[in-house]
């Protein structure tokens, strides 16, 4: 019987790894947001796991709630940005944004 | 055993979301990963956050993704790979994770058994009221940012960038 805390730690490591990998391998703006979402899910599970281990689940839940709100706002703004980038540049390539340097 | 299955399915969903060839399908895989993460949160003893994660993470964010993909068109992500080749990226992620696993996993303890805890609402409103205020500020700021972004005009024909 594997303890739940250990299983959740593996989940945290896996989610953070997959999220980071996703951020590293793509230039597609919407895929970047997907990678970020996966990464933040790992952080969310880590927060609740830490609360469970230290016996402060309610405080951890409260913080996790803040993380969910912040993450959702980040996604909304990033997706709106992606829509605008597609309108202005005709592509979702992150490198299209380097035109801002000019 | 059940938890192990949930985690395995969640990681598989997350992997498919990151590596999937079609954007719309990737958004659906992400919703699946979100729902399974909510189940894991529930199993960890955080039902309130699990419900919010299920409704916001698996519901609202998925709708937003589908909406954004619908507006911006399905541009296949396969053509937009990063200059970093994937084996190098996998290596760059794997070794810090392996290091973290060797340091963290042996120290993980089972749940602490303490006296009766405060109710979630008490903690949220009385002890962490500042967080709640911050969330309101974030939501208002996010709404303003989205309105500003979506209201931006198209460039004039004579002034096309590039």
Short mmCIF file of C-alpha atoms in Angstrom, two decimals:
data_model
loop_
_atom_site.label_atom_id
_atom_site.label_comp_id
_atom_site.label_asym_id
_atom_site.label_seq_id
_atom_site.Cartn_x
_atom_site.Cartn_y
_atom_site.Cartn_z
CA UNK A 1 0.00 0.00 0.00
CA UNK A 2 1.59 3.24 -1.16
CA UNK A 3 0.78 6.26 1.06
CA UNK A 4 -1.30 8.98 -0.56
CA UNK A 5 1.28 11.67 0.25
CA UNK A 6 3.91 9.80 -1.75
CA UNK A 7 1.56 9.33 -4.70
CA UNK A 8 0.69 13.04 -4.62
CA UNK A 9 4.41 13.97 -4.52
CA UNK A 10 4.96 11.91 -7.65
CA UNK A 11 2.00 13.73 -9.23
CA UNK A 12 3.54 17.10 -8.34
CA UNK A 13 6.91 16.16 -9.83
CA UNK A 14 5.26 14.74 -12.94
CA UNK A 15 3.03 17.75 -13.55
CA UNK A 16 5.84 20.25 -13.01
CA UNK A 17 8.09 18.23 -15.33
CA UNK A 18 5.50 17.95 -18.10
CA UNK A 19 4.62 21.64 -17.78
CA UNK A 20 8.25 22.77 -17.97
CA UNK A 21 8.88 20.46 -20.92
CA UNK A 22 5.83 21.88 -22.68
CA UNK A 23 7.10 25.42 -22.14
CA UNK A 24 10.53 24.49 -23.51
CA UNK A 25 9.53 22.73 -26.72
CA UNK A 26 6.99 25.05 -28.34
CA UNK A 27 6.75 28.56 -29.79
CA UNK A 28 2.98 28.35 -30.22
CA UNK A 29 1.32 30.95 -27.95
CA UNK A 30 -1.69 28.81 -27.04
CA UNK A 31 0.50 25.77 -26.36
CA UNK A 32 2.59 27.94 -24.03
CA UNK A 33 -0.58 28.69 -22.04
CA UNK A 34 -1.38 24.96 -21.94
CA UNK A 35 2.11 24.22 -20.55
CA UNK A 36 1.68 26.97 -17.97
CA UNK A 37 -1.67 25.53 -16.89
CA UNK A 38 -0.13 22.09 -16.35
CA UNK A 39 2.74 23.66 -14.37
CA UNK A 40 0.36 25.58 -12.11
CA UNK A 41 -1.71 22.44 -11.49
CA UNK A 42 1.47 20.87 -10.11
CA UNK A 43 1.95 23.86 -7.81
CA UNK A 44 -1.68 23.58 -6.69
CA UNK A 45 -1.37 19.92 -5.72
CA UNK A 46 1.95 20.73 -3.98
CA UNK A 47 0.30 23.44 -1.86
CA UNK A 48 -2.52 21.18 -0.71
CA UNK A 49 -0.06 18.33 -0.09
CA UNK A 50 2.11 20.61 2.06
CA UNK A 51 -0.98 21.66 4.01
CA UNK A 52 -1.91 18.04 4.56
CA UNK A 53 1.55 17.08 5.77
CA UNK A 54 1.78 20.01 8.20
CA UNK A 55 -1.83 19.65 9.35
CA UNK A 56 -2.96 23.03 7.97
CA UNK A 57 -5.18 21.97 5.11
CA UNK A 58 -7.54 24.94 5.44
CA UNK A 59 -4.74 27.51 5.13
CA UNK A 60 -3.38 25.58 2.15
CA UNK A 61 -6.84 25.54 0.59
CA UNK A 62 -7.12 29.28 1.03
CA UNK A 63 -3.77 29.80 -0.72
CA UNK A 64 -4.69 27.31 -3.44
CA UNK A 65 -7.82 29.35 -4.09
CA UNK A 66 -5.68 32.44 -4.68
CA UNK A 67 -3.48 30.42 -7.04
CA UNK A 68 -6.53 29.24 -9.02
CA UNK A 69 -7.82 32.81 -9.39
CA UNK A 70 -4.42 34.18 -10.43
CA UNK A 71 -3.86 31.30 -12.85
CA UNK A 72 -7.25 31.79 -14.47
CA UNK A 73 -6.64 35.52 -14.90
CA UNK A 74 -3.23 34.80 -16.44
CA UNK A 75 -4.82 32.36 -18.89
CA UNK A 76 -7.59 34.77 -19.83
CA UNK A 77 -5.17 37.63 -20.47
CA UNK A 78 -2.73 35.37 -22.34
CA UNK A 79 -5.49 33.98 -24.58
CA UNK A 80 -6.78 37.48 -25.32
CA UNK A 81 -3.20 38.43 -26.16
CA UNK A 82 -2.94 35.40 -28.45
CA UNK A 83 -6.11 36.43 -30.28
CA UNK A 84 -4.72 39.94 -30.78
CA UNK A 85 -1.31 38.65 -31.91
CA UNK A 86 -3.03 36.44 -34.46
CA UNK A 87 -5.05 39.42 -35.70
CA UNK A 88 -2.06 41.73 -35.95
CA UNK A 89 0.65 39.38 -37.17
CA UNK A 90 -1.33 36.56 -38.78
CA UNK A 91 0.48 33.91 -36.75
CA UNK A 92 0.60 32.53 -33.22
CA UNK A 93 4.40 32.27 -33.26
CA UNK A 94 5.97 33.72 -30.10
CA UNK A 95 8.81 35.04 -32.25
CA UNK A 96 6.38 37.31 -34.09
CA UNK A 97 6.33 39.35 -30.90
CA UNK A 98 10.00 40.19 -31.36
CA UNK A 99 8.77 42.78 -33.89
CA UNK A 100 8.13 44.87 -30.77
CA UNK A 101 11.89 45.44 -30.55
CA UNK A 102 11.81 47.66 -33.61
CA UNK B 1 -4.08 1.80 -5.82
CA UNK B 2 -6.99 4.02 -6.91
CA UNK B 3 -4.89 7.15 -6.27
CA UNK B 4 -2.04 5.71 -8.30
CA UNK B 5 -4.40 5.13 -11.21
CA UNK B 6 -5.76 8.68 -10.91
CA UNK B 7 -2.26 10.15 -10.93
CA UNK B 8 -1.19 8.00 -13.88
CA UNK B 9 -4.26 9.04 -15.88
CA UNK B 10 -3.72 12.70 -14.93
CA UNK B 11 -0.09 12.64 -16.05
CA UNK B 12 -1.10 10.92 -19.30
CA UNK B 13 -3.75 13.60 -19.93
CA UNK B 14 -1.23 16.37 -19.17
CA UNK B 15 1.30 14.79 -21.55
CA UNK B 16 -1.28 14.54 -24.33
CA UNK B 17 -2.30 18.16 -23.71
CA UNK B 18 1.30 19.32 -24.07
CA UNK B 19 2.26 17.10 -27.00
CA UNK B 20 -1.08 16.77 -28.85
CA UNK B 21 -1.00 17.73 -32.51
CA UNK B 22 -4.38 19.49 -32.59
CA UNK B 23 -5.13 22.49 -30.41
CA UNK B 24 -8.78 21.73 -29.74
CA UNK B 25 -7.98 18.16 -28.69
CA UNK B 26 -5.14 19.46 -26.49
CA UNK B 27 -7.62 21.75 -24.71
CA UNK B 28 -9.87 18.76 -24.02
CA UNK B 29 -6.95 16.72 -22.67
CA UNK B 30 -6.13 19.66 -20.41
CA UNK B 31 -9.71 19.63 -19.13
CA UNK B 32 -9.32 15.91 -18.37
CA UNK B 33 -6.08 16.55 -16.47
CA UNK B 34 -7.86 19.32 -14.54
CA UNK B 35 -10.75 17.07 -13.57
CA UNK B 36 -8.40 14.33 -12.39
CA UNK B 37 -6.33 16.90 -10.46
CA UNK B 38 -9.58 17.96 -8.77
CA UNK B 39 -10.22 14.34 -7.82
CA UNK B 40 -6.71 14.09 -6.37
CA UNK B 41 -7.26 17.32 -4.40
CA UNK B 42 -10.46 15.84 -3.00
CA UNK B 43 -8.61 12.70 -1.96
CA UNK B 44 -5.98 14.89 -0.27
CA UNK B 45 -8.68 16.37 1.95
CA UNK B 46 -9.34 19.67 0.15
CA UNK B 47 -12.92 19.37 -1.14
CA UNK B 48 -13.60 23.11 -1.46
CA UNK B 49 -10.60 23.73 -3.69
CA UNK B 50 -11.40 20.53 -5.61
CA UNK B 51 -14.86 21.84 -6.49
CA UNK B 52 -13.47 25.22 -7.55
CA UNK B 53 -10.72 23.56 -9.60
CA UNK B 54 -13.32 21.36 -11.29
CA UNK B 55 -15.59 24.26 -12.19
CA UNK B 56 -12.91 26.82 -13.05
CA UNK B 57 -10.00 24.69 -14.24
CA UNK B 58 -11.95 22.04 -16.13
CA UNK B 59 -14.93 24.20 -17.06
CA UNK B 60 -14.26 27.90 -17.49
CA UNK B 61 -10.67 27.64 -18.74
CA UNK B 62 -11.63 24.97 -21.29
CA UNK B 63 -14.43 27.17 -22.60
CA UNK B 64 -11.96 30.05 -22.87
CA UNK B 65 -9.48 27.86 -24.74
CA UNK B 66 -12.11 26.68 -27.21
CA UNK B 67 -13.27 30.28 -27.65
CA UNK B 68 -9.74 31.56 -28.28
CA UNK B 69 -8.90 28.70 -30.68
CA UNK B 70 -12.15 29.31 -32.49
CA UNK B 71 -11.41 33.01 -32.97
CA UNK B 72 -7.74 32.75 -33.80
CA UNK B 73 -8.10 29.69 -36.02
CA UNK B 74 -6.48 26.32 -35.67
CA UNK B 75 -2.83 26.90 -36.48
CA UNK B 76 -1.12 23.50 -36.16
CA UNK B 77 1.49 23.74 -33.39
CA UNK B 78 3.67 21.15 -35.11
CA UNK B 79 5.23 23.82 -37.34
CA UNK B 80 6.06 26.08 -34.40
CA UNK B 81 8.57 23.98 -32.51
CA UNK B 82 11.11 25.68 -30.33
CA UNK B 83 14.76 25.92 -31.39
CA UNK B 84 15.48 23.66 -28.41
CA UNK B 85 15.31 20.04 -29.67
CA UNK B 86 13.01 17.89 -27.57
CA UNK B 87 15.63 15.42 -26.27
CA UNK B 88 17.63 18.35 -24.90
CA UNK B 89 14.49 19.83 -23.33
CA UNK B 90 13.61 16.45 -21.81
CA UNK B 91 17.12 16.19 -20.36
CA UNK B 92 16.99 19.76 -19.03
CA UNK B 93 13.75 18.95 -17.22
CA UNK B 94 14.63 15.40 -16.16
CA UNK B 95 17.78 15.98 -14.16
CA UNK B 96 16.47 18.71 -11.82
CA UNK B 97 13.34 16.59 -11.34
CA UNK B 98 15.39 13.49 -10.55
CA UNK B 99 17.42 15.56 -8.08
CA UNK B 100 14.23 16.92 -6.49
CA UNK B 101 12.75 13.42 -6.34
CA UNK B 102 15.78 12.00 -4.53
CA UNK B 103 15.67 14.89 -2.05
CA UNK B 104 11.92 15.20 -1.50
CA UNK B 105 10.40 11.73 -1.81
CA UNK B 106 12.24 10.13 1.16
CA UNK B 107 11.15 12.98 3.45
CA UNK B 108 7.43 12.87 2.59
CA UNK B 109 5.42 11.99 5.68
CA UNK B 110 1.81 10.87 5.91
CA UNK B 111 -0.86 13.37 6.93
CA UNK B 112 -0.37 15.08 10.28
CA UNK B 113 -3.01 14.23 12.84
CA UNK B 114 -3.97 17.36 14.75
CA UNK B 115 -6.95 18.56 16.73
CA UNK B 116 -10.12 19.84 15.06
CA UNK B 117 -9.14 22.38 12.42
CA UNK B 118 -10.86 25.69 11.68
CA UNK B 119 -13.55 25.71 9.06
CA UNK B 120 -12.49 26.73 5.55
CA UNK B 121 -14.76 29.78 5.54
CA UNK B 122 -13.31 30.98 8.87
CA UNK B 123 -9.75 30.70 7.57
CA UNK B 124 -10.63 32.31 4.24
CA UNK B 125 -12.54 35.34 5.52
CA UNK B 126 -10.96 36.01 8.92
CA UNK B 127 -7.35 34.86 8.74
CA UNK B 128 -6.63 35.39 5.06
CA UNK B 129 -8.93 38.28 4.23
CA UNK B 130 -6.06 40.04 2.45
CA UNK B 131 -5.84 37.17 -0.04
CA UNK B 132 -9.52 37.51 -0.79
CA UNK B 133 -9.05 41.23 -1.38
CA UNK B 134 -6.13 40.45 -3.68
CA UNK B 135 -8.31 38.05 -5.66
CA UNK B 136 -10.92 40.76 -6.19
CA UNK B 137 -8.19 43.15 -7.39
CA UNK B 138 -6.84 40.44 -9.73
CA UNK B 139 -10.25 39.73 -11.21
CA UNK B 140 -10.96 43.44 -11.83
CA UNK B 141 -7.47 43.92 -13.32
CA UNK B 142 -7.89 40.85 -15.53
CA UNK B 143 -11.25 42.01 -16.83
CA UNK B 144 -9.86 45.46 -17.61
CA UNK B 145 -6.82 43.94 -19.37
CA UNK B 146 -8.98 41.67 -21.52
CA UNK B 147 -11.32 44.51 -22.43
CA UNK B 148 -8.34 46.66 -23.37
CA UNK B 149 -6.74 43.90 -25.42
CA UNK B 150 -9.87 42.91 -27.32
CA UNK B 151 -10.77 46.53 -28.01
CA UNK B 152 -7.41 47.20 -29.68
CA UNK B 153 -7.87 48.16 -33.31
CA UNK B 154 -6.58 46.36 -36.32
CA UNK B 155 -3.61 48.08 -37.95
CA UNK B 156 -4.40 50.31 -40.92
CA UNK B 157 -3.69 48.79 -44.35
CA UNK B 158 -0.91 51.31 -45.05
CA UNK B 159 0.79 50.63 -41.73
CA UNK B 160 0.97 46.85 -41.71
CA UNK B 161 3.72 45.61 -39.43
CA UNK B 162 6.48 43.76 -41.32
#
